[in-house]
């Protein structure tokens, strides 16, 4: 995180996962806090000599596809605390979407849990102003 100049843990994990989905790195997360995750950087120069052939055979960025991942509870709690909410709200959000298998109310798969969290947060703040 120091080398990338990213201070937010959630932003760092989002960037790493996007690089993995794009095919630039191989990311093997380790959920043990005492053992680091493994990141392998793909060296395109040594794997393929002809760069044009590489770009013809491989789509580096997915077209209209999102690489959704189920967030860890720590990421959700960090996201909520960065927005000045209690971790209890993060737990309720996580439990609710975990119970419906991270699908939206119209049964479509979720594309971005952060947008669902922003919606959740706005409803919580709206409810708090009413009371």
PDB file of C-alpha atoms in Angstrom:
ATOM      1  CA  UNK A   1       0.000   0.000   0.000  1.00  0.00           C
ATOM      2  CA  UNK A   2       2.877   2.370   0.714  1.00  0.00           C
ATOM      3  CA  UNK A   3       4.331   1.907  -2.768  1.00  0.00           C
ATOM      4  CA  UNK A   4       0.979   2.458  -4.452  1.00  0.00           C
ATOM      5  CA  UNK A   5       0.264   5.585  -2.370  1.00  0.00           C
ATOM      6  CA  UNK A   6      -3.205   4.247  -1.510  1.00  0.00           C
ATOM      7  CA  UNK A   7      -4.254   4.809   2.086  1.00  0.00           C
ATOM      8  CA  UNK A   8      -7.662   3.127   2.095  1.00  0.00           C
ATOM      9  CA  UNK A   9      -7.602  -0.651   2.520  1.00  0.00           C
ATOM     10  CA  UNK A  10     -10.845  -1.046   0.591  1.00  0.00           C
ATOM     11  CA  UNK A  11      -9.504   0.962  -2.370  1.00  0.00           C
ATOM     12  CA  UNK A  12      -6.287  -1.065  -2.376  1.00  0.00           C
ATOM     13  CA  UNK A  13      -8.181  -4.376  -2.464  1.00  0.00           C
ATOM     14  CA  UNK A  14     -10.476  -3.054  -5.202  1.00  0.00           C
ATOM     15  CA  UNK A  15      -7.494  -2.060  -7.371  1.00  0.00           C
ATOM     16  CA  UNK A  16      -5.743  -5.390  -6.836  1.00  0.00           C
ATOM     17  CA  UNK A  17      -8.874  -7.343  -7.773  1.00  0.00           C
ATOM     18  CA  UNK A  18      -9.408  -5.200 -10.889  1.00  0.00           C
ATOM     19  CA  UNK A  19      -5.816  -5.846 -11.994  1.00  0.00           C
ATOM     20  CA  UNK A  20      -6.415  -9.572 -11.430  1.00  0.00           C
ATOM     21  CA  UNK A  21      -9.655  -9.524 -13.447  1.00  0.00           C
ATOM     22  CA  UNK A  22      -7.922  -7.626 -16.267  1.00  0.00           C
ATOM     23  CA  UNK A  23      -5.193 -10.281 -16.443  1.00  0.00           C
ATOM     24  CA  UNK A  24      -2.220  -8.122 -15.468  1.00  0.00           C
ATOM     25  CA  UNK A  25      -1.494  -9.966 -12.210  1.00  0.00           C
ATOM     26  CA  UNK A  26      -2.308 -13.265 -10.560  1.00  0.00           C
ATOM     27  CA  UNK A  27      -3.726 -12.530  -7.112  1.00  0.00           C
ATOM     28  CA  UNK A  28      -3.956 -15.275  -4.515  1.00  0.00           C
ATOM     29  CA  UNK A  29      -5.479 -13.746  -1.383  1.00  0.00           C
ATOM     30  CA  UNK A  30      -4.603 -15.113   2.014  1.00  0.00           C
ATOM     31  CA  UNK A  31      -7.120 -14.340   4.726  1.00  0.00           C
ATOM     32  CA  UNK A  32      -4.624 -14.942   7.525  1.00  0.00           C
ATOM     33  CA  UNK A  33      -3.389 -11.525   8.685  1.00  0.00           C
ATOM     34  CA  UNK A  34       0.017 -12.931   9.654  1.00  0.00           C
ATOM     35  CA  UNK A  35       0.723 -14.387   6.214  1.00  0.00           C
ATOM     36  CA  UNK A  36       0.728 -12.042   3.223  1.00  0.00           C
ATOM     37  CA  UNK A  37      -1.212 -12.549   0.021  1.00  0.00           C
ATOM     38  CA  UNK A  38       0.631 -13.709  -3.092  1.00  0.00           C
ATOM     39  CA  UNK A  39       0.744 -11.431  -6.127  1.00  0.00           C
ATOM     40  CA  UNK A  40       2.467 -12.530  -9.330  1.00  0.00           C
ATOM     41  CA  UNK A  41       3.011  -9.905 -12.017  1.00  0.00           C
ATOM     42  CA  UNK A  42       2.560 -11.143 -15.576  1.00  0.00           C
ATOM     43  CA  UNK A  43       5.567 -10.383 -17.784  1.00  0.00           C
ATOM     44  CA  UNK A  44       4.130 -10.022 -21.265  1.00  0.00           C
ATOM     45  CA  UNK A  45       7.522  -9.399 -22.910  1.00  0.00           C
ATOM     46  CA  UNK A  46       9.022 -12.750 -21.942  1.00  0.00           C
ATOM     47  CA  UNK A  47       5.880 -14.811 -22.546  1.00  0.00           C
ATOM     48  CA  UNK A  48       5.144 -13.598 -26.063  1.00  0.00           C
ATOM     49  CA  UNK A  49       7.707 -12.108 -28.437  1.00  0.00           C
ATOM     50  CA  UNK A  50       5.190 -10.673 -30.869  1.00  0.00           C
ATOM     51  CA  UNK A  51       3.149  -7.994 -29.066  1.00  0.00           C
ATOM     52  CA  UNK A  52       0.554  -7.767 -31.833  1.00  0.00           C
ATOM     53  CA  UNK A  53      -0.190 -11.464 -31.480  1.00  0.00           C
ATOM     54  CA  UNK A  54      -0.709 -10.998 -27.743  1.00  0.00           C
ATOM     55  CA  UNK A  55      -3.344  -8.307 -28.184  1.00  0.00           C
ATOM     56  CA  UNK A  56      -5.133 -10.196 -30.950  1.00  0.00           C
ATOM     57  CA  UNK A  57      -5.463 -13.421 -28.959  1.00  0.00           C
ATOM     58  CA  UNK A  58      -6.221 -12.020 -25.529  1.00  0.00           C
ATOM     59  CA  UNK A  59      -8.753  -9.478 -24.343  1.00  0.00           C
ATOM     60  CA  UNK A  60      -7.098  -7.756 -21.400  1.00  0.00           C
ATOM     61  CA  UNK A  61     -10.162  -5.826 -20.292  1.00  0.00           C
ATOM     62  CA  UNK A  62     -13.507  -7.607 -20.145  1.00  0.00           C
ATOM     63  CA  UNK A  63     -16.275  -6.179 -22.297  1.00  0.00           C
ATOM     64  CA  UNK A  64     -19.253  -5.061 -20.223  1.00  0.00           C
ATOM     65  CA  UNK A  65     -18.442  -7.745 -17.655  1.00  0.00           C
ATOM     66  CA  UNK A  66     -17.810  -6.909 -14.073  1.00  0.00           C
ATOM     67  CA  UNK A  67     -15.717  -9.039 -11.832  1.00  0.00           C
ATOM     68  CA  UNK A  68     -17.887  -9.095  -8.728  1.00  0.00           C
ATOM     69  CA  UNK A  69     -16.402 -10.519  -5.583  1.00  0.00           C
ATOM     70  CA  UNK A  70     -18.054 -11.081  -2.240  1.00  0.00           C
ATOM     71  CA  UNK A  71     -16.409  -8.633   0.145  1.00  0.00           C
ATOM     72  CA  UNK A  72     -14.905  -9.639   3.440  1.00  0.00           C
ATOM     73  CA  UNK A  73     -16.672  -8.338   6.536  1.00  0.00           C
ATOM     74  CA  UNK A  74     -13.571  -6.268   7.342  1.00  0.00           C
ATOM     75  CA  UNK A  75     -13.845  -4.433   4.022  1.00  0.00           C
ATOM     76  CA  UNK A  76     -17.498  -3.639   4.645  1.00  0.00           C
ATOM     77  CA  UNK A  77     -16.817  -2.444   8.190  1.00  0.00           C
ATOM     78  CA  UNK A  78     -13.991  -0.238   6.941  1.00  0.00           C
ATOM     79  CA  UNK A  79     -16.229   1.189   4.224  1.00  0.00           C
ATOM     80  CA  UNK A  80     -18.934   2.036   6.774  1.00  0.00           C
ATOM     81  CA  UNK A  81     -16.544   3.506   9.344  1.00  0.00           C
ATOM     82  CA  UNK A  82     -14.991   5.727   6.657  1.00  0.00           C
ATOM     83  CA  UNK A  83     -18.490   7.144   6.242  1.00  0.00           C
ATOM     84  CA  UNK A  84     -18.942   7.710  10.004  1.00  0.00           C
ATOM     85  CA  UNK A  85     -21.317   4.825  10.657  1.00  0.00           C
ATOM     86  CA  UNK A  86     -21.139   2.203  13.363  1.00  0.00           C
ATOM     87  CA  UNK A  87     -19.850  -1.300  12.611  1.00  0.00           C
ATOM     88  CA  UNK A  88     -23.288  -2.599  13.626  1.00  0.00           C
ATOM     89  CA  UNK A  89     -24.716  -1.109  10.430  1.00  0.00           C
ATOM     90  CA  UNK A  90     -21.984  -2.812   8.418  1.00  0.00           C
ATOM     91  CA  UNK A  91     -22.818  -6.143  10.052  1.00  0.00           C
ATOM     92  CA  UNK A  92     -26.515  -5.709   9.255  1.00  0.00           C
ATOM     93  CA  UNK A  93     -25.711  -4.822   5.642  1.00  0.00           C
ATOM     94  CA  UNK A  94     -23.360  -7.796   5.282  1.00  0.00           C
ATOM     95  CA  UNK A  95     -25.795 -10.239   6.897  1.00  0.00           C
ATOM     96  CA  UNK A  96     -28.709  -9.065   4.765  1.00  0.00           C
ATOM     97  CA  UNK A  97     -26.915  -9.434   1.439  1.00  0.00           C
ATOM     98  CA  UNK A  98     -25.218 -12.652   2.509  1.00  0.00           C
ATOM     99  CA  UNK A  99     -28.654 -14.122   3.250  1.00  0.00           C
ATOM    100  CA  UNK A 100     -29.919 -13.323  -0.259  1.00  0.00           C
ATOM    101  CA  UNK A 101     -26.695 -14.538  -1.897  1.00  0.00           C
ATOM    102  CA  UNK A 102     -25.537 -11.042  -2.925  1.00  0.00           C
ATOM    103  CA  UNK A 103     -28.421 -10.498  -5.330  1.00  0.00           C
ATOM    104  CA  UNK A 104     -30.434  -7.336  -5.823  1.00  0.00           C
ATOM    105  CA  UNK A 105     -34.134  -7.012  -5.088  1.00  0.00           C
ATOM    106  CA  UNK A 106     -34.955  -7.898  -8.727  1.00  0.00           C
ATOM    107  CA  UNK A 107     -33.007 -11.190  -8.370  1.00  0.00           C
ATOM    108  CA  UNK A 108     -30.215  -9.959 -10.630  1.00  0.00           C
ATOM    109  CA  UNK A 109     -26.636 -10.573  -9.495  1.00  0.00           C
ATOM    110  CA  UNK A 110     -24.932  -7.680  -7.771  1.00  0.00           C
ATOM    111  CA  UNK A 111     -22.242  -5.870  -9.765  1.00  0.00           C
ATOM    112  CA  UNK A 112     -20.837  -3.563  -7.091  1.00  0.00           C
ATOM    113  CA  UNK A 113     -21.329  -3.996  -3.371  1.00  0.00           C
ATOM    114  CA  UNK A 114     -20.116  -0.420  -2.736  1.00  0.00           C
ATOM    115  CA  UNK A 115     -23.093   1.030  -4.604  1.00  0.00           C
ATOM    116  CA  UNK A 116     -25.446  -1.179  -2.592  1.00  0.00           C
ATOM    117  CA  UNK A 117     -23.686   0.032   0.564  1.00  0.00           C
ATOM    118  CA  UNK A 118     -24.100   3.677  -0.485  1.00  0.00           C
ATOM    119  CA  UNK A 119     -27.806   3.051  -0.997  1.00  0.00           C
ATOM    120  CA  UNK A 120     -28.011   1.345   2.410  1.00  0.00           C
ATOM    121  CA  UNK A 121     -26.162   4.254   4.058  1.00  0.00           C
ATOM    122  CA  UNK A 122     -28.450   6.859   2.484  1.00  0.00           C
ATOM    123  CA  UNK A 123     -31.513   4.992   3.780  1.00  0.00           C
ATOM    124  CA  UNK A 124     -29.980   4.771   7.267  1.00  0.00           C
ATOM    125  CA  UNK A 125     -29.188   8.487   7.321  1.00  0.00           C
ATOM    126  CA  UNK A 126     -32.655   9.325   6.015  1.00  0.00           C
ATOM    127  CA  UNK A 127     -34.209   7.183   8.748  1.00  0.00           C
ATOM    128  CA  UNK A 128     -32.014   8.823  11.409  1.00  0.00           C
ATOM    129  CA  UNK A 129     -33.129  12.328  10.362  1.00  0.00           C
ATOM    130  CA  UNK A 130     -36.788  11.314  10.655  1.00  0.00           C
ATOM    131  CA  UNK A 131     -36.290  10.150  14.233  1.00  0.00           C
TER     132      UNK A 131
END
